[in-house]
Tab-separated table of C-alpha atoms (C1' of nucleotides) in Angstrom:
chain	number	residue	atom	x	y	z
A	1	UNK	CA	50.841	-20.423	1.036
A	2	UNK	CA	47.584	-19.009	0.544
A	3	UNK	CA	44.217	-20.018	0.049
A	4	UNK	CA	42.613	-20.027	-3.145
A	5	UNK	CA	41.169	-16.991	-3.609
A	6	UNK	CA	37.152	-17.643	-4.019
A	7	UNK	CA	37.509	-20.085	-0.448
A	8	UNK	CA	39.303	-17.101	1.597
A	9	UNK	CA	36.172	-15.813	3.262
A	10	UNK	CA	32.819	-16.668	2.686
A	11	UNK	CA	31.661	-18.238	5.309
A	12	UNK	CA	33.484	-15.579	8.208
A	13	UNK	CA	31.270	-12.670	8.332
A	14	UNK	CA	27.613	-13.128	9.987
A	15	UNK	CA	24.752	-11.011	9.291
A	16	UNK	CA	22.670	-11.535	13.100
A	17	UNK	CA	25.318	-13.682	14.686
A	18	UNK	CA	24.512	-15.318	18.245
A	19	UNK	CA	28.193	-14.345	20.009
A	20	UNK	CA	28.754	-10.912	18.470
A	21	UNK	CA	30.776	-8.131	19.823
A	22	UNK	CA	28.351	-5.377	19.509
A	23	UNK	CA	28.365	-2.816	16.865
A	24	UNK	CA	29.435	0.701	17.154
A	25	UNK	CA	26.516	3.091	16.933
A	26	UNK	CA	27.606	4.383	13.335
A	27	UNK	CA	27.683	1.014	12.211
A	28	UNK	CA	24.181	-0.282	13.682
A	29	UNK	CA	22.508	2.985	11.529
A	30	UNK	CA	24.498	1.656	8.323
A	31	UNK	CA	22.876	-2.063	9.011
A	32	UNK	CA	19.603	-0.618	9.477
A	33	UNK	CA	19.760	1.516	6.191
A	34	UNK	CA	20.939	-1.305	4.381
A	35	UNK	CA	18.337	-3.123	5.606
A	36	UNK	CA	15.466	-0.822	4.463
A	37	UNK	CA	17.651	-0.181	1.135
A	38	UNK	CA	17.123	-3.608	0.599
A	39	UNK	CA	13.440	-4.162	1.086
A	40	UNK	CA	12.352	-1.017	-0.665
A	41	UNK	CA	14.842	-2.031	-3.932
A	42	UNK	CA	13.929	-5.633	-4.141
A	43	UNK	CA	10.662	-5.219	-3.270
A	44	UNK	CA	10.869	-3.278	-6.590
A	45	UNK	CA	13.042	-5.366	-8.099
A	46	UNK	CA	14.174	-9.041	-6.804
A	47	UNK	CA	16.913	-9.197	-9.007
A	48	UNK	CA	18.540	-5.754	-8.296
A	49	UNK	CA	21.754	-5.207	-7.834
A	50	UNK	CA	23.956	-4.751	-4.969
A	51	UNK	CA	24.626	-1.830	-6.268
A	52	UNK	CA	21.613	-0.602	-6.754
A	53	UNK	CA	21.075	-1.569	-3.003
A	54	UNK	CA	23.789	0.547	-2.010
A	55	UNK	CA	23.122	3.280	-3.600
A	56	UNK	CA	19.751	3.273	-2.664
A	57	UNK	CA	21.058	3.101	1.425
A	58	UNK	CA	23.235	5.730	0.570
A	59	UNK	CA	26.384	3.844	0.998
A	60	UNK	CA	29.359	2.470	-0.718
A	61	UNK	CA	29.017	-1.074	-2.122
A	62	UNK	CA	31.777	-2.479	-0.463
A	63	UNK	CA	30.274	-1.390	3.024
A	64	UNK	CA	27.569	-3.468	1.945
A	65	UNK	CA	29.692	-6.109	1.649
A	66	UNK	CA	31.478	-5.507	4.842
A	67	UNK	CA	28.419	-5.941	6.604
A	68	UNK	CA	27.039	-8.955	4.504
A	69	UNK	CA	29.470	-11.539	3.338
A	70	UNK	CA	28.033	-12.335	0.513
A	71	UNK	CA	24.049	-11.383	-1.240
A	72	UNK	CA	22.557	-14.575	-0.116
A	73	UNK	CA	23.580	-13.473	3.738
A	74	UNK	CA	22.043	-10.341	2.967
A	75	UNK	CA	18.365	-11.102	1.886
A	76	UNK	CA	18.840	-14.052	4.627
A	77	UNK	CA	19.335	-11.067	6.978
A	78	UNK	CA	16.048	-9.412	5.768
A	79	UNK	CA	14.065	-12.459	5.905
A	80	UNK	CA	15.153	-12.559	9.735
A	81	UNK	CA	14.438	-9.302	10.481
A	82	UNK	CA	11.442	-9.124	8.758
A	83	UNK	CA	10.215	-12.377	10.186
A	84	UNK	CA	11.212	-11.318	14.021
A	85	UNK	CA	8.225	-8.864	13.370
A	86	UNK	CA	5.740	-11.096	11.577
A	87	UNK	CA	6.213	-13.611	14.296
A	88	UNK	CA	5.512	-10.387	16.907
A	89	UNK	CA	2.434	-8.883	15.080
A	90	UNK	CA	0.835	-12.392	15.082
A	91	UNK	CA	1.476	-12.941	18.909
A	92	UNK	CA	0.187	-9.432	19.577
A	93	UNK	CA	-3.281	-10.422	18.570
A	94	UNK	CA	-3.551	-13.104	20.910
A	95	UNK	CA	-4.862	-15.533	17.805
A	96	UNK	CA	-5.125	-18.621	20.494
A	97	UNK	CA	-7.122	-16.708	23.130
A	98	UNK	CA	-9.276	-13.993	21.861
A	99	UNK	CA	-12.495	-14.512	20.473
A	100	UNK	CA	-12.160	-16.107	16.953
A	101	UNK	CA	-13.232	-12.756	14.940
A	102	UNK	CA	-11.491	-10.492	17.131
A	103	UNK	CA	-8.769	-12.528	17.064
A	104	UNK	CA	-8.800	-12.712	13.175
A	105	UNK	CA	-9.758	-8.857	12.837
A	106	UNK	CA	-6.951	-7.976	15.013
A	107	UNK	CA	-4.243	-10.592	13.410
A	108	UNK	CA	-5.262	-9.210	9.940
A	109	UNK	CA	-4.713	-5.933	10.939
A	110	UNK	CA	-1.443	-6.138	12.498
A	111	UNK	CA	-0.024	-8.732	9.872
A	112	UNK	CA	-1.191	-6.002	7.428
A	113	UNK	CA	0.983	-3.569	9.291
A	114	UNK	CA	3.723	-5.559	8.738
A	115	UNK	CA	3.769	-6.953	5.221
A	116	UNK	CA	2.926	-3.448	3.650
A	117	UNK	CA	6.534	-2.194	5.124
A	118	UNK	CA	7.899	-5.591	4.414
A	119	UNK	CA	6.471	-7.342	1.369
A	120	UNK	CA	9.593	-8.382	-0.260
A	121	UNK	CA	11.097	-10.097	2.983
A	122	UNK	CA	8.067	-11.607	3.842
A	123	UNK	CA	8.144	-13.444	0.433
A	124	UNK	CA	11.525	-15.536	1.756
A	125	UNK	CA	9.638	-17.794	3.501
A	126	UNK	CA	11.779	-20.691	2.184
A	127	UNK	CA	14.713	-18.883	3.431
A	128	UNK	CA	18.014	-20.913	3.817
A	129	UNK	CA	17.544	-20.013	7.394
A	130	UNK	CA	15.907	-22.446	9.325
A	131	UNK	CA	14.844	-19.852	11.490
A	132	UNK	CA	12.699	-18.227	9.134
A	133	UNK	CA	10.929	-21.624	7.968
A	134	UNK	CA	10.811	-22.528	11.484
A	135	UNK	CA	8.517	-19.595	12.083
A	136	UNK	CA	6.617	-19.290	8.894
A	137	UNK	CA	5.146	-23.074	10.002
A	138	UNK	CA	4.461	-21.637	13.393
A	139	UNK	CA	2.390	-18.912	12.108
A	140	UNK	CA	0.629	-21.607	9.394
A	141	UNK	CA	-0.189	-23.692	12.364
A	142	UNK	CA	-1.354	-21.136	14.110
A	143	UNK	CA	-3.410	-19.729	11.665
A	144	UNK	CA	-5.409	-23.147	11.088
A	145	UNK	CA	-5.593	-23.349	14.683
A	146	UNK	CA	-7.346	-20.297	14.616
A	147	UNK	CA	-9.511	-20.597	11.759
A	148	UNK	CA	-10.485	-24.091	13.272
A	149	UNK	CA	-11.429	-22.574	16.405
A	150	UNK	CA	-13.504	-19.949	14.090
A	151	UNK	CA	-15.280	-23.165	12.970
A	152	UNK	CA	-15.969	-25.058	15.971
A	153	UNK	CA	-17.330	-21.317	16.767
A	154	UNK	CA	-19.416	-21.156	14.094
A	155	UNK	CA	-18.051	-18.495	12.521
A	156	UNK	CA	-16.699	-20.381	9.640
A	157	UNK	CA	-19.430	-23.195	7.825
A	158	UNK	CA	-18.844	-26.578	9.290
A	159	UNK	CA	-17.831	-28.039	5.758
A	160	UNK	CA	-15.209	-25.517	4.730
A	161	UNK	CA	-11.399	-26.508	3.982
A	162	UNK	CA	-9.034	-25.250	6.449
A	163	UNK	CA	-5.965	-25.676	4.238
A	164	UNK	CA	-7.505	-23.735	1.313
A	165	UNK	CA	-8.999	-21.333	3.705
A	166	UNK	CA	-5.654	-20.386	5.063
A	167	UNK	CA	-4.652	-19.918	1.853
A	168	UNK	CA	-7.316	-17.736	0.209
A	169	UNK	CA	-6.688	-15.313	3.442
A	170	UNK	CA	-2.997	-15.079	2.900
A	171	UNK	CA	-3.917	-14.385	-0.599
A	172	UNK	CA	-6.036	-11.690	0.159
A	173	UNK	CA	-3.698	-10.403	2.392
A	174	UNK	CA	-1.261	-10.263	0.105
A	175	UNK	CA	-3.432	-8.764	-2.426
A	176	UNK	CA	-4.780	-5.981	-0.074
A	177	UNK	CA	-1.205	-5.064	0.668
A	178	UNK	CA	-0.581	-3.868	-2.738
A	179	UNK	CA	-2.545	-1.301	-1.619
A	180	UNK	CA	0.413	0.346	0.064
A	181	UNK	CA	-0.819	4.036	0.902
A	182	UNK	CA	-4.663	3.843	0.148
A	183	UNK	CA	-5.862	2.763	3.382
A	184	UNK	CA	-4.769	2.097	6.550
A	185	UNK	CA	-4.440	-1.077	8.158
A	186	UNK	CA	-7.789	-1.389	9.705
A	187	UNK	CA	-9.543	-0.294	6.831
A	188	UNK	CA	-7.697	-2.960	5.161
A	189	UNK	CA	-8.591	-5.739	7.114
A	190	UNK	CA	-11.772	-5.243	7.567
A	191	UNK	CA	-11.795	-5.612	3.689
A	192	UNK	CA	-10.020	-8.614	3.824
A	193	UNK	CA	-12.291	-10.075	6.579
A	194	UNK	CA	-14.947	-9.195	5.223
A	195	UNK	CA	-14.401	-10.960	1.788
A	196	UNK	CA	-12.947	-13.709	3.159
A	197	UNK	CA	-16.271	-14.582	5.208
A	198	UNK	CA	-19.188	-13.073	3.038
A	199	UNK	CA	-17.611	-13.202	-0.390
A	200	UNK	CA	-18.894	-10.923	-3.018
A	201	UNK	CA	-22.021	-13.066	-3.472
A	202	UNK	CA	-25.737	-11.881	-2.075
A	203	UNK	CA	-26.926	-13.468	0.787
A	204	UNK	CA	-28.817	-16.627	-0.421
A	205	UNK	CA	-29.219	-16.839	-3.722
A	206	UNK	CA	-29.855	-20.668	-3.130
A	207	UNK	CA	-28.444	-20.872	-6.462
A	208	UNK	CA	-27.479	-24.008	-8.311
B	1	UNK	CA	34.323	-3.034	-41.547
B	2	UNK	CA	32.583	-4.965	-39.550
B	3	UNK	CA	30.432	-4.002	-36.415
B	4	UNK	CA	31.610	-3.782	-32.782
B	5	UNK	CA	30.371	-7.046	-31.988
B	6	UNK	CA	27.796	-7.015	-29.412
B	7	UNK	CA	25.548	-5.026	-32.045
B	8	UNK	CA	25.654	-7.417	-35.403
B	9	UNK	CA	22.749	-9.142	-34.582
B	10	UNK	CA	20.275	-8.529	-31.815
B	11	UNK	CA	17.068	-7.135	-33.320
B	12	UNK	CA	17.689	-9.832	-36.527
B	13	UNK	CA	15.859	-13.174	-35.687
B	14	UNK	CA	12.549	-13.015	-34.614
B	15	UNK	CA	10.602	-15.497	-32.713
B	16	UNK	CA	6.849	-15.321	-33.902
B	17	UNK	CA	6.904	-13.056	-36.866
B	18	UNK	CA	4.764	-11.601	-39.182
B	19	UNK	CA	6.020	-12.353	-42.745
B	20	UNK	CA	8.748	-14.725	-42.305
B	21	UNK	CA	8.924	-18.128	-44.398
B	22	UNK	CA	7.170	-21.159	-42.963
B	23	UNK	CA	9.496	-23.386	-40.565
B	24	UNK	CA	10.418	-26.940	-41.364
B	25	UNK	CA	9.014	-29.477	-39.347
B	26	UNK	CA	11.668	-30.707	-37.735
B	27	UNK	CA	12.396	-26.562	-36.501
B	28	UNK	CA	9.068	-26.360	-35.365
B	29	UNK	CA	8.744	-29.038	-33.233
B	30	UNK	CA	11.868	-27.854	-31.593
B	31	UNK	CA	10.800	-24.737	-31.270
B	32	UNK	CA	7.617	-26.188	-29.407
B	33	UNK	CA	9.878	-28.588	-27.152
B	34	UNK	CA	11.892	-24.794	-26.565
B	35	UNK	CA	8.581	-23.187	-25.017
B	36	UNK	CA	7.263	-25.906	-23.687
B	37	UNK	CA	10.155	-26.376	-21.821
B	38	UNK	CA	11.200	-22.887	-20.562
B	39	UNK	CA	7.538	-22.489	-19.245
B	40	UNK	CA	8.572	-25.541	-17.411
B	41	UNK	CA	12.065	-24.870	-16.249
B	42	UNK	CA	11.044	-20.953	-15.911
B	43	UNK	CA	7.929	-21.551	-13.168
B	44	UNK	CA	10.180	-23.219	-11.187
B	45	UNK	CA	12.937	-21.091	-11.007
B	46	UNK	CA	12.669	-17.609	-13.397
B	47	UNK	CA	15.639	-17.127	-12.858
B	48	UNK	CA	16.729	-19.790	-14.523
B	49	UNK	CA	19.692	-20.473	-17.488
B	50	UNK	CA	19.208	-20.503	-21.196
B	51	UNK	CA	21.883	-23.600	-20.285
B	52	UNK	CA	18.934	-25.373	-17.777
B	53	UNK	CA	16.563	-24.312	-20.367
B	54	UNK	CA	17.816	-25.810	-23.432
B	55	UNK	CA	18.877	-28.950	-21.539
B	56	UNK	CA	15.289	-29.454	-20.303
B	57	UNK	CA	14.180	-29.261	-24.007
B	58	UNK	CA	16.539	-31.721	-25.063
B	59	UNK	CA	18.547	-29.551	-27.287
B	60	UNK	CA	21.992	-27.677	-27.476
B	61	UNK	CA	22.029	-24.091	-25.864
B	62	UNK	CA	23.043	-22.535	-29.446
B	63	UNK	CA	20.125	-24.241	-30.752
B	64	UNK	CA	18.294	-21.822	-28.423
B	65	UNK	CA	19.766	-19.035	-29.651
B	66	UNK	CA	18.971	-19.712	-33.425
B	67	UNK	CA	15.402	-19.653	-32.134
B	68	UNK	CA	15.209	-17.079	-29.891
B	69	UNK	CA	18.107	-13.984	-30.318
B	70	UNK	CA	18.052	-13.227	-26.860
B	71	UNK	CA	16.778	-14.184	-23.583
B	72	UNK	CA	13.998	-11.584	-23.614
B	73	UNK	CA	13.149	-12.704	-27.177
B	74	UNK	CA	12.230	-16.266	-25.795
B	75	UNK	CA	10.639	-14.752	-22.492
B	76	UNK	CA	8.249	-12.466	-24.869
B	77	UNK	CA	7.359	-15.268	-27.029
B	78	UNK	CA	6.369	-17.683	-24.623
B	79	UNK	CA	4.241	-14.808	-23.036
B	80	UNK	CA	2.928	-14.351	-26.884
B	81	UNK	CA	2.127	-18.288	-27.368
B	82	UNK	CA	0.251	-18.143	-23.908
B	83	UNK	CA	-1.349	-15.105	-24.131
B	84	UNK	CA	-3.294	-16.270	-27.715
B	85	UNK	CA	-4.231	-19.402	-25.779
B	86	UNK	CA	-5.552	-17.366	-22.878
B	87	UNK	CA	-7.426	-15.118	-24.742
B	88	UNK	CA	-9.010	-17.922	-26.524
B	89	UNK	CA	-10.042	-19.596	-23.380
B	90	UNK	CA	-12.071	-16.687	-22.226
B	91	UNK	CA	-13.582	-16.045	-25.429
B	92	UNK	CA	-14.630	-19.853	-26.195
B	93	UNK	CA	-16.931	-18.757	-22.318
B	94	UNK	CA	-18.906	-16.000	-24.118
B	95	UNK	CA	-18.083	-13.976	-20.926
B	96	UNK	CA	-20.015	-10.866	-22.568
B	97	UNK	CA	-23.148	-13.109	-23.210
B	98	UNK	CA	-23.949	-16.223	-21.127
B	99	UNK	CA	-25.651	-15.591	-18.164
B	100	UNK	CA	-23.265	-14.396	-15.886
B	101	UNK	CA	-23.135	-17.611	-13.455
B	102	UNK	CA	-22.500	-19.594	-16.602
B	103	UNK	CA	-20.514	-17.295	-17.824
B	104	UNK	CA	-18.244	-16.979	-14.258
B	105	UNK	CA	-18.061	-20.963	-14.068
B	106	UNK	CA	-17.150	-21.451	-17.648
B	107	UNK	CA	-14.697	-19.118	-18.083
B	108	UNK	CA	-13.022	-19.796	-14.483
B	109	UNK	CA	-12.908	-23.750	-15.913
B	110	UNK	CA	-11.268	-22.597	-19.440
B	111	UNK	CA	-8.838	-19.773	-17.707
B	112	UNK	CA	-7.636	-22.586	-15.430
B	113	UNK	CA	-6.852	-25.352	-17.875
B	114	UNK	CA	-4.771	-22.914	-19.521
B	115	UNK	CA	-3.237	-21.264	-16.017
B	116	UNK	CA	-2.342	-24.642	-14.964
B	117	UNK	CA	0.340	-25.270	-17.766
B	118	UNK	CA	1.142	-22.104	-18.406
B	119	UNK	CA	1.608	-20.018	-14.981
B	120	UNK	CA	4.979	-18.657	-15.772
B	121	UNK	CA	4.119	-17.211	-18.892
B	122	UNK	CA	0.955	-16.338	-17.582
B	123	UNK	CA	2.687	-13.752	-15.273
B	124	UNK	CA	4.397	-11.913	-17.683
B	125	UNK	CA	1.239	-9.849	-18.694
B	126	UNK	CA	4.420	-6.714	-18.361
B	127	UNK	CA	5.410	-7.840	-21.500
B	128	UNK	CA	8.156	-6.142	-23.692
B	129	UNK	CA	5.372	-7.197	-26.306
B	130	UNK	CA	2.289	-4.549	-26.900
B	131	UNK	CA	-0.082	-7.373	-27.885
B	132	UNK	CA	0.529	-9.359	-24.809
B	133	UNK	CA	-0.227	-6.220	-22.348
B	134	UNK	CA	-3.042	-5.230	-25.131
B	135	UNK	CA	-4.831	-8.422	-24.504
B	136	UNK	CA	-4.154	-8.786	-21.026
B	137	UNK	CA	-6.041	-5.374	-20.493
B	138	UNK	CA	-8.501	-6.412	-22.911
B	139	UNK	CA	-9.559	-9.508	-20.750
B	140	UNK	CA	-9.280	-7.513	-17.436
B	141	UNK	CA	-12.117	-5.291	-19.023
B	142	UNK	CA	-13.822	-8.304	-20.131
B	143	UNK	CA	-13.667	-9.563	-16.564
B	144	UNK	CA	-15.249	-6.078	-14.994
B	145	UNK	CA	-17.908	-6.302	-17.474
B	146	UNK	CA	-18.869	-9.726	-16.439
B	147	UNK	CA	-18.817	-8.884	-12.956
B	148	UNK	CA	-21.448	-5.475	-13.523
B	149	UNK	CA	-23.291	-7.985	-15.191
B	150	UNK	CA	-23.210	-10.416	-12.225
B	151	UNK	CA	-24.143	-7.510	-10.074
B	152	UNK	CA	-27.187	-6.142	-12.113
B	153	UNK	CA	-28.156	-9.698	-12.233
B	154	UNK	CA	-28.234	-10.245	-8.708
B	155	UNK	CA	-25.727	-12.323	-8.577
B	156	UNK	CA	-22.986	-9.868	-6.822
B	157	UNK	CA	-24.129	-7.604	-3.947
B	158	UNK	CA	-24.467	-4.286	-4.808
B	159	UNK	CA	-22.155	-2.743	-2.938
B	160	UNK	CA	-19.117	-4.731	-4.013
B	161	UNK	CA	-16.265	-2.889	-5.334
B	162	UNK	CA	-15.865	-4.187	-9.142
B	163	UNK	CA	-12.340	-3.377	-9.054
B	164	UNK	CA	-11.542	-5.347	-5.704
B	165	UNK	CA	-13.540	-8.226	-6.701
B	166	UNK	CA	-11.798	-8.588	-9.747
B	167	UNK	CA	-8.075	-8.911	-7.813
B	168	UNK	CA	-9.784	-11.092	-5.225
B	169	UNK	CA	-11.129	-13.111	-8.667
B	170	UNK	CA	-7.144	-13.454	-10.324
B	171	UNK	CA	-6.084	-14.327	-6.895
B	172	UNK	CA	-8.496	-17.359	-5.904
B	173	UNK	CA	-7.429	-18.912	-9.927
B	174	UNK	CA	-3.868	-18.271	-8.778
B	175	UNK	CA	-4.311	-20.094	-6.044
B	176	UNK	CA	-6.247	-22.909	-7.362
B	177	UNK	CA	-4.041	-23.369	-10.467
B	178	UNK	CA	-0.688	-23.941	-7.607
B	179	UNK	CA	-3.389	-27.209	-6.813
B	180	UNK	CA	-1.420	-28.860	-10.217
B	181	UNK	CA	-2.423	-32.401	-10.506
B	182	UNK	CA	-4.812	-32.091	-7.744
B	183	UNK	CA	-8.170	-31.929	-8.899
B	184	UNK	CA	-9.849	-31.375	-12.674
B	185	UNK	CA	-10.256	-27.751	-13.940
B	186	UNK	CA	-14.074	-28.145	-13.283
B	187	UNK	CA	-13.841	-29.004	-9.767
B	188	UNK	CA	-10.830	-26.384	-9.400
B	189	UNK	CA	-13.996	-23.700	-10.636
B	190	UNK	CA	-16.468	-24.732	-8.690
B	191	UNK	CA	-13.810	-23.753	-6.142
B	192	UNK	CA	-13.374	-20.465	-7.186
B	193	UNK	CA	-16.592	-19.352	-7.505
B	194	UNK	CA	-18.080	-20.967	-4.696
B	195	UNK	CA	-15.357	-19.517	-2.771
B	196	UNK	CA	-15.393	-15.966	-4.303
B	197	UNK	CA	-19.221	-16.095	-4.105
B	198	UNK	CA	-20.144	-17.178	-0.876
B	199	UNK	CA	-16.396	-16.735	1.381
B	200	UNK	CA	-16.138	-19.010	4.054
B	201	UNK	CA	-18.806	-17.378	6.616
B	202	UNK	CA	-21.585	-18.679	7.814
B	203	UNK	CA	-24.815	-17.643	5.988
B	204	UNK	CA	-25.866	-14.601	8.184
B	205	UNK	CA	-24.667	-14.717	11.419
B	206	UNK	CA	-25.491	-10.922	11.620
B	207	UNK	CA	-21.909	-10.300	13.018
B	208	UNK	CA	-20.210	-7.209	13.907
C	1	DG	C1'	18.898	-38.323	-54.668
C	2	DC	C1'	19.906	-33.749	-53.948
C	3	DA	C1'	19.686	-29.198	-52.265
C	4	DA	C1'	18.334	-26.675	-48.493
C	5	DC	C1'	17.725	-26.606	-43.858
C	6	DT	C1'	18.710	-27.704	-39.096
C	7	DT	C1'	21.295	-29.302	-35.165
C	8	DG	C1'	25.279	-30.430	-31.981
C	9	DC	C1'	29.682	-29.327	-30.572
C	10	DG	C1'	33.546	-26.766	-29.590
C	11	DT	C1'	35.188	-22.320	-29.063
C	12	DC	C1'	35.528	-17.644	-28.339
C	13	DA	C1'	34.283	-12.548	-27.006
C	14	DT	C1'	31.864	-9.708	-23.978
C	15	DC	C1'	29.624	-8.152	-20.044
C	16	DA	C1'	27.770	-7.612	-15.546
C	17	DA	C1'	27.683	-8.949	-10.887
C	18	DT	C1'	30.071	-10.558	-6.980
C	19	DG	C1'	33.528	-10.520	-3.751
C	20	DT	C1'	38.328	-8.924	-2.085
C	21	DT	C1'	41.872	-5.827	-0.508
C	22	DG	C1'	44.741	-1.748	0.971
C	23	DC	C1'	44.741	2.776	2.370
C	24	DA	C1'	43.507	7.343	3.747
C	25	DA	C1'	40.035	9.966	6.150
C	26	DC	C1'	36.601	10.214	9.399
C	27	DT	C1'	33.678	8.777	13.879
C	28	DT	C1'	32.955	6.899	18.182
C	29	DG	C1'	33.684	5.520	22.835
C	30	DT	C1'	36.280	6.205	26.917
D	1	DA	C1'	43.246	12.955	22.991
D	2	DC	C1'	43.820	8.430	21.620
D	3	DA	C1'	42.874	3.862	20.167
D	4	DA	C1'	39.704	1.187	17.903
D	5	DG	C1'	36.338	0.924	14.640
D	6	DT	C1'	34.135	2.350	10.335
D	7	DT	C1'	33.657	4.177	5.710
D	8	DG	C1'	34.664	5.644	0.782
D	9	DC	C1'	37.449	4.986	-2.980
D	10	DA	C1'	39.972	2.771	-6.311
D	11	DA	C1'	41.631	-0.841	-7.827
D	12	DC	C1'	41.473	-6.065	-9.025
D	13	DA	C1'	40.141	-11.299	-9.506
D	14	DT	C1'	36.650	-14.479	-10.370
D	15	DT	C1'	32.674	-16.321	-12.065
D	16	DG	C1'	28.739	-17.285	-14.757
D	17	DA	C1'	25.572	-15.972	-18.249
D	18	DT	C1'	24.900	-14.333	-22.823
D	19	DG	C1'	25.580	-14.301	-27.520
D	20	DA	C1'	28.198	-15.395	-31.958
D	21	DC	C1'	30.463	-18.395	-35.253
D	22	DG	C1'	32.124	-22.205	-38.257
D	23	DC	C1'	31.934	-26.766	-39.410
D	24	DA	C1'	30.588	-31.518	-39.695
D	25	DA	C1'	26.746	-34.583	-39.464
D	26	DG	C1'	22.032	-35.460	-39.751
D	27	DT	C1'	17.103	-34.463	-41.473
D	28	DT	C1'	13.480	-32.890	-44.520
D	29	DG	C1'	10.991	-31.818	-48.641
D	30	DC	C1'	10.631	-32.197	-53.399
DNA sequence: GCAACTTGCGTCATCAATGTTGCAACTTGT
DNA sequence: ACAAGTTGCAACATTGATGACGCAAGTTGC
């Protein structure tokens, strides 16, 4: 007797599993390419195609499928991936030791580095992995850790909102981002600094 | 003969047209509950079914499809009914003649009340429809006016880039319009501006 | 009240995307 | 060189969404 069809596999194939064998050399290039197929076409298009993907890693579509059970395991994959080096370029910059503005200079710039190469896996933060979730809160909490530190610093007013802070710099983050090849990432965060602590206001226009 | 099919209709109905012969009441208002709805269903998920759709309007999914031909034929005219609403929020602010603090307030307070219910259709400003992208352009314009305005006035620093301060602008209403229920659209401005105004610095702590 | 309009329901056709499988040809590791 | 692993290709099954249609029942406007 056999199973009925659509519950034969499914669930069998993993994407980044704990207790792999390794993979063949060949194979690990084909992962990778996928990989970057992936970002680059849904970043252009969330709803493309496997297809399109596969074309687009120069590949067959059923390789894709070889390698990723089924689409959901795939952009799960990416979010990992991606978020391995989110969760690295925000460590790098040492955001609970440094100095507040170097720290925040120096997290921009690397988070920057990342997201620009990775915008459309960066956007799965409520990925069915809890991996992914896990460390998109770490990051949050670290963030308002940092920004609170800013404050107690007096770099940041005493009244401001550190919840709606966090959120207007990931928004300008994201926003400078778009910029894809225009600048490079320093440039970029000093823009994004910048505006996120002066604004576009003059100085004290002790207005209304 | 009749036609292969998938091409009989198609192009037929139309959703907000020119010439066509008043609906009856009873069609109208379920045309309403039809938009209302999909903005609903749609900013929640966009991918969403015409199946999801039509059940959150209380309606059969064929009754959908007398409405609205095709999928993109509801999409566009949702981005249609919103767009006429948003374009009469920023007009009803005077943005070209107010001073340009009153002007930036009022029109952050109108553009909000309409962002708020409408965020879904809001984001389709890459319409299939020329008059959507027409007036979307038409209020970005609007919007870089005000700003050189703001600037000449003293009210913007005189080095800010128009362009940047404009995305910054659309990002920080973004934002604030995810704050649903939250707070009223006049608090929600005095967000905005206060936040795209002044940032989150400290006065002038001469940094850097 | 009556004609015209509108809706729900059931049903069907079509299409596109996903996922599966077997096999032959090619690569890799040892 | 040889075994194991990997890929492309060419099928095929399944599923879900879209769109069309007729008919019976209900609603609206005059």
């Amino acid at each position: 007797m056999t199973l009925p069809y659509a519950l034969s596999m499914k669930t069998q194939r993993r994407s980044t599993p704990a207790g792999a064998r390794p993979l063949r050399a060949d194979a690990e290039r084909t992962m990778t390419a996928i990989l970057e197929a992936a970002e680059r076409t849904l970043s252009d298009d969330p709803a493309a195609t496997m297809e399109q993907i596969a074309e687009a890693a120069g590949v067959a579509r059923t390789t894709v499928h070889r390698r990723f059970a089924t689409r959901e395991a795939l952009v799960d994959a990416l979010a990992v991936w991606a978020t391995q080096r989110f969760a690295a370029a925000v460590e790098a910059a040492h955001p609970d030791t440094a100095p507040p503005l170097v720290a925040l200079y120096q997290t921009t710039a690397n988070v920057l580095g990342v997201k620009v190469g990775w915008g459309f896996a960066m956007s799965q933060a409520t990925s069915a992995d809890p991996e992914v979730a896990r460390v998109h809160g770490e990051v949050r909490d670290t963030c308002e850790r940092l920004f609170r530190r800013a404050r107690d610093a007096g770099v940041l007013r005493a009244d401001v909102d550190i919840a709606w802070t966090r959120r207007v710099y990931y928004a300008l983050i994201h926003e400078a981002a778009q910029n894809r090849d225009e600048n490079d990432a320093d440039a970029l965060a000093t823009l994004v600094v910048d505006t996120l602590l002066r604004g576009a206001g003059t100085p004290h226009p002790d207005r209304l």
